[in-house]
mmCIF file of C-alpha atoms and ligand atoms in Angstrom:
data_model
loop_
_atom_site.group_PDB
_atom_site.id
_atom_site.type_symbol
_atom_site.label_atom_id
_atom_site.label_comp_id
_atom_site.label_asym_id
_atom_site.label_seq_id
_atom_site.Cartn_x
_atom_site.Cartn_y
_atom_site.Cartn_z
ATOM 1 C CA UNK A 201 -187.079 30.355 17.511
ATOM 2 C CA UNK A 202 -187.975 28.406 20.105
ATOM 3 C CA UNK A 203 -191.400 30.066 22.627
ATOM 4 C CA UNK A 204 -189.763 30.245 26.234
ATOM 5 C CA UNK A 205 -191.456 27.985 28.618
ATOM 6 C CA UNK A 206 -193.357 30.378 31.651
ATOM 7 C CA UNK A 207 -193.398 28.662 35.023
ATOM 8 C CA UNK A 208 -195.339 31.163 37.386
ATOM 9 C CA UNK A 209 -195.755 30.443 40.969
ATOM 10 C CA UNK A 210 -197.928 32.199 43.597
ATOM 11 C CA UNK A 211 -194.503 33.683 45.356
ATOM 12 C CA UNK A 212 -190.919 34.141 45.603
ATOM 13 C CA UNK A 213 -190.882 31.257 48.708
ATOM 14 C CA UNK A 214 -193.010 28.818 46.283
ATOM 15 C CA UNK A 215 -190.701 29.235 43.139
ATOM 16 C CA UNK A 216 -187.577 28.934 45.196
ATOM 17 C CA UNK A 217 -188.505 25.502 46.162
ATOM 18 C CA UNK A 218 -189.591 24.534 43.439
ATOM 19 C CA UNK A 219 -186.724 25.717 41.244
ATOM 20 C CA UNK A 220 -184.555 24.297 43.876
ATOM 21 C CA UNK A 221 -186.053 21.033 42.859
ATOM 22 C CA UNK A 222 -185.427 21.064 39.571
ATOM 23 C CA UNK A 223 -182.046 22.133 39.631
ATOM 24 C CA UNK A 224 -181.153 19.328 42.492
ATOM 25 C CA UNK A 225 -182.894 16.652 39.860
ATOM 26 C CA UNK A 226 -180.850 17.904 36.924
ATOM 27 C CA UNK A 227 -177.577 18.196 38.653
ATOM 28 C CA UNK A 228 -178.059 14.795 40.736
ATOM 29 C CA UNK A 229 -178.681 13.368 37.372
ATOM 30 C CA UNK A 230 -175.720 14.445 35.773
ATOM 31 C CA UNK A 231 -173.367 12.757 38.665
ATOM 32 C CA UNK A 232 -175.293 9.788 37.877
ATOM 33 C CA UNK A 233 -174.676 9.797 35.030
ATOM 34 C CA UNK A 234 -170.895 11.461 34.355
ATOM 35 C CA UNK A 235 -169.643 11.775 37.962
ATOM 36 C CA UNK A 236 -169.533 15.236 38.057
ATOM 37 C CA UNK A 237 -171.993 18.416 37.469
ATOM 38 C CA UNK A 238 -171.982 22.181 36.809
ATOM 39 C CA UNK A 239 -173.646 24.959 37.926
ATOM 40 C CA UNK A 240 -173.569 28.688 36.949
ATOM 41 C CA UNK A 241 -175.794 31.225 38.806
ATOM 42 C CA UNK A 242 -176.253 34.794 39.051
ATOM 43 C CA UNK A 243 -176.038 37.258 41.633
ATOM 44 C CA UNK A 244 -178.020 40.515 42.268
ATOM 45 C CA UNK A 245 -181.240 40.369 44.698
ATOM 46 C CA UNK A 246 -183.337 37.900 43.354
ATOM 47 C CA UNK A 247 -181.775 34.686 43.491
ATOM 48 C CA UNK A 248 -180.899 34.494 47.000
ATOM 49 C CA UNK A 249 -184.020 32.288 48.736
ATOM 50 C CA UNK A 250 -183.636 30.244 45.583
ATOM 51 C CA UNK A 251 -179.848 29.981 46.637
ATOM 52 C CA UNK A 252 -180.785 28.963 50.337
ATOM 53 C CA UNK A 253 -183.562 26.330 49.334
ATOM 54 C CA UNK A 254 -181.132 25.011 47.013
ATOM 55 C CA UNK A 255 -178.364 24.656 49.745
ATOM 56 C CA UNK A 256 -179.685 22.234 51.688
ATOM 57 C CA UNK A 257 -180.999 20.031 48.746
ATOM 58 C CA UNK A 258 -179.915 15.773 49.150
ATOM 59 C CA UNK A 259 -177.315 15.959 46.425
ATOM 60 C CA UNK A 260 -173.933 14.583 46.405
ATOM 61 C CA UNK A 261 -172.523 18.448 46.213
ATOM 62 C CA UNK A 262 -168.744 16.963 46.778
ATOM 63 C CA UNK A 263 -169.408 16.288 42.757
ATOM 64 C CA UNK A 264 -170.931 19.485 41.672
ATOM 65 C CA UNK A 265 -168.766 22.380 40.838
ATOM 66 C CA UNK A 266 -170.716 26.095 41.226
ATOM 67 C CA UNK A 267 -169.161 29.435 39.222
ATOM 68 C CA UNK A 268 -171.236 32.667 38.632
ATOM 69 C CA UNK A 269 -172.553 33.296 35.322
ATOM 70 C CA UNK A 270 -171.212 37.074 36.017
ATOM 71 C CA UNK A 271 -169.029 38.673 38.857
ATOM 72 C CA UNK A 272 -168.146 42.363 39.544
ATOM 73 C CA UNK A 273 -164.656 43.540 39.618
ATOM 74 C CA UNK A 274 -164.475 43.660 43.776
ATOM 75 C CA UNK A 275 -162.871 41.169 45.899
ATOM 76 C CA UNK A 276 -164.639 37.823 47.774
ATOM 77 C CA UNK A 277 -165.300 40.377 50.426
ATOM 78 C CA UNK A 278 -166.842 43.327 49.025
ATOM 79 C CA UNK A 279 -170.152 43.754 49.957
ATOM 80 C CA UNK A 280 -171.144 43.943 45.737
ATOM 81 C CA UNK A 281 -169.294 40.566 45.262
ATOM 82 C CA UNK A 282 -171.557 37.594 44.202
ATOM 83 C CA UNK A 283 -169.282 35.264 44.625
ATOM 84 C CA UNK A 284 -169.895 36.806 48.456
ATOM 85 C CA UNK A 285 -173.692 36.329 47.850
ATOM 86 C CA UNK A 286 -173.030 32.842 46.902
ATOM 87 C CA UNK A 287 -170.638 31.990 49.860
ATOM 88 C CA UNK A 288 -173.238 33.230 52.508
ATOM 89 C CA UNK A 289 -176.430 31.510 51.057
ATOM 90 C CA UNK A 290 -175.230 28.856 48.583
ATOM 91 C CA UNK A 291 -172.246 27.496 49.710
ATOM 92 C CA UNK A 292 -173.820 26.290 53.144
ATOM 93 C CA UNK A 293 -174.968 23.037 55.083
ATOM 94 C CA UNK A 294 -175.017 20.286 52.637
ATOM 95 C CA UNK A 295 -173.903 22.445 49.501
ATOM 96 C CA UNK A 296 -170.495 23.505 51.369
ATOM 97 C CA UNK A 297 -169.403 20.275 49.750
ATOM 98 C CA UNK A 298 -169.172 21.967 46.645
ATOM 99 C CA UNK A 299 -166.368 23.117 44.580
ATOM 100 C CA UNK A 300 -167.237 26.998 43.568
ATOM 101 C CA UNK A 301 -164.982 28.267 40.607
ATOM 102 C CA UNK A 302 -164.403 32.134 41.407
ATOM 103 C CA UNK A 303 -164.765 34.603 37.845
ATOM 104 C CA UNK A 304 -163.156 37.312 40.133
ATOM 105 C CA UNK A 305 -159.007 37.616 40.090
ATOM 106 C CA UNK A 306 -156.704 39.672 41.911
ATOM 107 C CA UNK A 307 -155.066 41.626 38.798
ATOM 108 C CA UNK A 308 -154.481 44.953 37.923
ATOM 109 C CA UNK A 309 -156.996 45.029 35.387
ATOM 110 C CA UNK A 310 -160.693 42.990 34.100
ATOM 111 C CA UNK A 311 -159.467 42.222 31.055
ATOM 112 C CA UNK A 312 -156.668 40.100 32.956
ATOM 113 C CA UNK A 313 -158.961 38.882 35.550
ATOM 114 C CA UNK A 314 -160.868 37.645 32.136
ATOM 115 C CA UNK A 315 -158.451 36.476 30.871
ATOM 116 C CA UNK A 316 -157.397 34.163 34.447
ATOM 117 C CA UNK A 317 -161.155 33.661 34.985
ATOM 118 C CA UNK A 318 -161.248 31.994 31.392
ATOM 119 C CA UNK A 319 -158.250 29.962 31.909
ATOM 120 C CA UNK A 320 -159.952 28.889 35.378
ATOM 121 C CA UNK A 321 -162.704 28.020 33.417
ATOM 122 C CA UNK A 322 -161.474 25.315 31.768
ATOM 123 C CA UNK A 323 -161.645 23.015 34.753
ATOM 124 C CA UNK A 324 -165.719 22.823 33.977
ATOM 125 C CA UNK A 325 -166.757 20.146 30.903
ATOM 126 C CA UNK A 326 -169.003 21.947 28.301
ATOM 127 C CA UNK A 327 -171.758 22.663 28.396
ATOM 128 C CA UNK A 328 -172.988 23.711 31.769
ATOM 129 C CA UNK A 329 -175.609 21.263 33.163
ATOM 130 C CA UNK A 330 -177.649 23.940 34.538
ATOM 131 C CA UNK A 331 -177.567 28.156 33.928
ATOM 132 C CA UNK A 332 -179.798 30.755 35.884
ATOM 133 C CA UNK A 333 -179.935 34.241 34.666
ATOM 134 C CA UNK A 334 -181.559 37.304 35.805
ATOM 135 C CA UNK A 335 -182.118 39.860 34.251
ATOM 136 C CA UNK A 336 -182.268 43.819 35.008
ATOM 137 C CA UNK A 337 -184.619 46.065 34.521
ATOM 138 C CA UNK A 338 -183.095 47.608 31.371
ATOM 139 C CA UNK A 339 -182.668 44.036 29.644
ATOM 140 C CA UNK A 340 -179.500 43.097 30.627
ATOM 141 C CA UNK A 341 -178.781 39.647 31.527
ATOM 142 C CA UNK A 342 -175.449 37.844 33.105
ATOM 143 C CA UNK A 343 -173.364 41.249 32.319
ATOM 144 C CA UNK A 344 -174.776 41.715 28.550
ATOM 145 C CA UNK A 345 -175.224 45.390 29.230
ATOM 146 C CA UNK A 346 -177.261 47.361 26.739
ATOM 147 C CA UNK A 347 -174.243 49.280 24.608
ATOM 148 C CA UNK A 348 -171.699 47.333 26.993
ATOM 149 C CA UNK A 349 -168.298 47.490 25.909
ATOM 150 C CA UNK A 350 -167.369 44.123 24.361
ATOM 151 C CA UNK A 351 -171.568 43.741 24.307
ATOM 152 C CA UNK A 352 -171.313 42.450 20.127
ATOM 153 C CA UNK A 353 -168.311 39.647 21.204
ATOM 154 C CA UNK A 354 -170.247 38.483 24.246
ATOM 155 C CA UNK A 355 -173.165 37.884 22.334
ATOM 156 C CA UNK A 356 -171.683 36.297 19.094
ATOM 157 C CA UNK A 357 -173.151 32.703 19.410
ATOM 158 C CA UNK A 358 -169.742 31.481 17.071
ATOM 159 C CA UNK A 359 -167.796 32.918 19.660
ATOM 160 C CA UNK A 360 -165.502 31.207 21.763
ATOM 161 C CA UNK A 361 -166.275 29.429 25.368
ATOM 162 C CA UNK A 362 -164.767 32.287 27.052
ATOM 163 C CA UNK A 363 -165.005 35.477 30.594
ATOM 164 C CA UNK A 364 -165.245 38.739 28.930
ATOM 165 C CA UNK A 365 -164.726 41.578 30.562
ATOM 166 C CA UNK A 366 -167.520 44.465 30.319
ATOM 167 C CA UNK A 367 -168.162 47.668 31.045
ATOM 168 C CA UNK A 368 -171.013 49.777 30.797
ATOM 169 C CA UNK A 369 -173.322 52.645 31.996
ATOM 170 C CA UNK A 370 -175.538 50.962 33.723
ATOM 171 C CA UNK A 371 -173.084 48.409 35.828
ATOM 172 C CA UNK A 372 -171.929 50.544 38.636
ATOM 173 C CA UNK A 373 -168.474 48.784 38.647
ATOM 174 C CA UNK A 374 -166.388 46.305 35.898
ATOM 175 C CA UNK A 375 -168.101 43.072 34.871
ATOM 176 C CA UNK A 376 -166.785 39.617 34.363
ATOM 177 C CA UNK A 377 -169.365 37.671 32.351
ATOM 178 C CA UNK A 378 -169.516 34.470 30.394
ATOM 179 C CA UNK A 379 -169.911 34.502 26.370
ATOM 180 C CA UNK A 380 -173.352 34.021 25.433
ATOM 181 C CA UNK A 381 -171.868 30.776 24.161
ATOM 182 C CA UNK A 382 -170.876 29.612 27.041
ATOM 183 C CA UNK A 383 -174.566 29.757 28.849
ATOM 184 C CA UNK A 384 -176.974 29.095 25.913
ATOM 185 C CA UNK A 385 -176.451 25.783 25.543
ATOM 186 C CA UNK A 386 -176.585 24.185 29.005
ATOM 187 C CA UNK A 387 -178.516 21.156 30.141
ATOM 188 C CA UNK A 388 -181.431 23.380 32.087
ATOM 189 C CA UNK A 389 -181.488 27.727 31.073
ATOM 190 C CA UNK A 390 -183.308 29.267 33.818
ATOM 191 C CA UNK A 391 -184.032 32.912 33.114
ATOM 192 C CA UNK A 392 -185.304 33.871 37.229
ATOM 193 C CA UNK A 393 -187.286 36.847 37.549
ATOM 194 C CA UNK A 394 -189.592 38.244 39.921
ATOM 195 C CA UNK A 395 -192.158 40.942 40.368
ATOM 196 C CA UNK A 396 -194.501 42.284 37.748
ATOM 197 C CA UNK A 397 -192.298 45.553 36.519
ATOM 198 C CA UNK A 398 -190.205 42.416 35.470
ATOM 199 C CA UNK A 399 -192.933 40.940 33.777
ATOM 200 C CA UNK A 400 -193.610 43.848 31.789
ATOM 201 C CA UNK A 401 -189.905 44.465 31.047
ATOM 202 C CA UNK A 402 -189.690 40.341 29.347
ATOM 203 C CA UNK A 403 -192.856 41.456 27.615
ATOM 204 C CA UNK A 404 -191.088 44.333 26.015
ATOM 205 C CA UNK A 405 -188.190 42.696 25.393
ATOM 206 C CA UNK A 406 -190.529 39.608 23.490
ATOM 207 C CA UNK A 407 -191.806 42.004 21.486
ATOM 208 C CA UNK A 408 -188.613 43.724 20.034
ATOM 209 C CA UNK A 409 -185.578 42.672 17.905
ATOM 210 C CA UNK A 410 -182.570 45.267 18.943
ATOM 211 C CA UNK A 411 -180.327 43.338 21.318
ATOM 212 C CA UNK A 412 -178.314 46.085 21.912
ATOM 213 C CA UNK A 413 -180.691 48.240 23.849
ATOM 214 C CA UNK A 414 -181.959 45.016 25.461
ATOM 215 C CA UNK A 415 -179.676 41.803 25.532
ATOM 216 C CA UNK A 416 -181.976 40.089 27.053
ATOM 217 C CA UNK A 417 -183.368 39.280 23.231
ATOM 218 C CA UNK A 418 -179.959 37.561 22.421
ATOM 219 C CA UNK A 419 -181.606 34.524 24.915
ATOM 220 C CA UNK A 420 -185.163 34.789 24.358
ATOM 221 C CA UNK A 421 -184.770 34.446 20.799
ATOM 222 C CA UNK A 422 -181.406 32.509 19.641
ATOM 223 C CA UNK A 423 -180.079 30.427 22.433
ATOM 224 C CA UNK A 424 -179.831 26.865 21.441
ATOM 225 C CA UNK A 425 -180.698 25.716 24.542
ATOM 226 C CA UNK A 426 -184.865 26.032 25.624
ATOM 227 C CA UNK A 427 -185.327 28.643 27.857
ATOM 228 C CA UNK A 428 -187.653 28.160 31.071
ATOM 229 C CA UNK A 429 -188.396 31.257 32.928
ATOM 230 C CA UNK A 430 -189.292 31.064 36.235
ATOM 231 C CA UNK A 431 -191.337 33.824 37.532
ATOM 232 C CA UNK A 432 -193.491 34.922 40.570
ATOM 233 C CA UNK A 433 -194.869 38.487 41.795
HETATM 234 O O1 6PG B 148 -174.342 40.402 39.073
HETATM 235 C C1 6PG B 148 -175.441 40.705 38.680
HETATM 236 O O2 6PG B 148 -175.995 41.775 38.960
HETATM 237 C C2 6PG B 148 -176.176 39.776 37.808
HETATM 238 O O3 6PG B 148 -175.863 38.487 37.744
HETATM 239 C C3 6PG B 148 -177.268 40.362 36.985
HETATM 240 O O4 6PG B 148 -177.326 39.945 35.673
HETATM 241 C C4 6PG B 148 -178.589 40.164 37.711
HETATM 242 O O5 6PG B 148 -179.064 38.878 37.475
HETATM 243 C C5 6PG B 148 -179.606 41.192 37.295
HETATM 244 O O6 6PG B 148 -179.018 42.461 37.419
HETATM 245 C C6 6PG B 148 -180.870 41.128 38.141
HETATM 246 O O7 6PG B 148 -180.562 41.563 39.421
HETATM 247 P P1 6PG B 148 -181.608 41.637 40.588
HETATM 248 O O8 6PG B 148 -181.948 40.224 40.936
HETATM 249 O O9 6PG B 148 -180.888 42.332 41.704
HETATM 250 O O10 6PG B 148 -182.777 42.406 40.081
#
C-alpha cells in the first residue's frame, strides 16, 4: 500500500489556489501532450472555491472535457444537482470552453440513467487525467456509501469502467457514481477535504480495514493510482 501524500494549507482560500494550480498544470499537460484532457470532480460543499479558482485558470479548456465523479438522481436544475454546482462555479469565464459530460439522464429509473451515463462515458479516453473526491463524514467517497446498494460492485478494482447506480441510507436521494475502477487510476487522485472533524474522520478511516462501514478505505489503501489529499481547517 502506498502512504497518501498530506498537503495541508493554512485555509480553504490557500488550498483552492493552490489545488487549482496543480490541476491546471496536469490537465494543460495532457493537451500538450494528447490534445485532449479529462476531468472528474465532485460535488457537495467543499469543492466549490476550488471550482471557482480553477475556472479562470490559462488553460486551453476548449480541449478539456469535465464529468462528475458522482451525481444525484435530480435534474440540471435541482437545487441538489452537482452537475448544477459545477455549471454555476466551474463552467464559467475561461472554463465555459469546456465540454462537461452530464452522469444525470432523464429516465424512468438510475439504473437506466447508469446505464446512459456509462454509455456517455465512453466519449472520455481512460484513465482520467485528474480525479477529486470528497469524502463524507461517515467515509463515503464519490457515492461509495457505507452498506450502499451495489457498494461490493462499485468497489471491485477488476470491475468494469462503468456509472453504477447506488442507493443508500445515508444519500438523501439515488446516486450515480463511477466504479472505483474508473477513478483509481487517474493521472492526479485528489482526495479534498476540509475542517478538522474531517481530519479525524481520514484518521479513523487510516486506521481500520472494513470498507463497508467506511469506503473511504477502498482508496486510501488499494487504489493504483497515489493518492494526494489536500486538506485545510
Ligand atoms: O455528490 C456528493 O455529495 C459527493 O460528490 C460526495 O462524495 C461529497 O464529495 C461528499 O459527500 C463530501 O461532501 P461535502 O463537501 O459537502 O462535505
Amino acid at each position: 500500500m502506498m502512504e497518501p501524500n498530506l498537503h495541508e494549507f493554512s485555509d480553504g482560500t490557500v488550498l483552492a489556489e493552490k489545488l487549482a494550480d496543480q490541476v491546471a498544470h496536469r490537465l494543460a499537460a495532457a493537451v500538450e501532450a494528447r490534445g485532449e484532457a479529462s476531468l472528474a470532480v465532485s460535488g457537495g460543499s467543499t469543492p466549490k472555491r476550488f471550482f471557482q479558482a480553477l475556472a479562470n485558470r490559462d488553460i486551453d479548456w476548449a480541449k478539456v472535457t469535465v464529468t462528475l465523479v458522482d451525481e444525484r438522481f435530480v435534474p440540471a436544475d435541482h437545487p441538489r444537482s452537482n452537475h448544477l454546482l459545477v455549471r454555476e462555479n466551474l463552467l464559467q469565464g475561461k472554463a465555459a470552453a469546456a465540454h462537461f459530460i452530464p452522469l444525470y439522464h432523464d429516465r424512468p429509473s438510475v439504473e437506466e440513467a447508469a446505464q446512459a451515463a456509462t454509455a456517455a462515458a465512453k466519449a472520455i479516453s481512460p484513465p482520467f487525467d485528474v480525479v477529486i473526491l470528497g469524502m463524507g463524514g461517515d467515509g463515503h467517497t464519490a457515492s461509495f456509501f457505507p452498506h450502499g446498494s451495489t457498494l461490493n460492485e462499485a468497489l471491485d478494482a477488476a470491475g468494469p469502467r462503468s456509472v453504477l447506480p447506488m442507493e443508500a441510507d445515508g444519500a438523501e436521494e439515488p446516486r450515480l457514481t463511477f466504479s472505483f475502477s474508473s477513478l483509481t487510476d487517474a493521472g492526479m487522485l485528489v482526495l479534498h477535504i476540509e475542517g478538522q472533524s474531517k481530519k479525524d474522520v481520514l484518521a479513523k478511516a487510516q486506521e481500520g480495514t472494513n470498507e463497508t462501514e467506511m469506503p473511504i478505505r477502498a482508496v486510501l489503501h488499494r487504489a493504483s493510482s497515489p493518492v494526494d489529499i489536500y486538506w485545510a481547517p
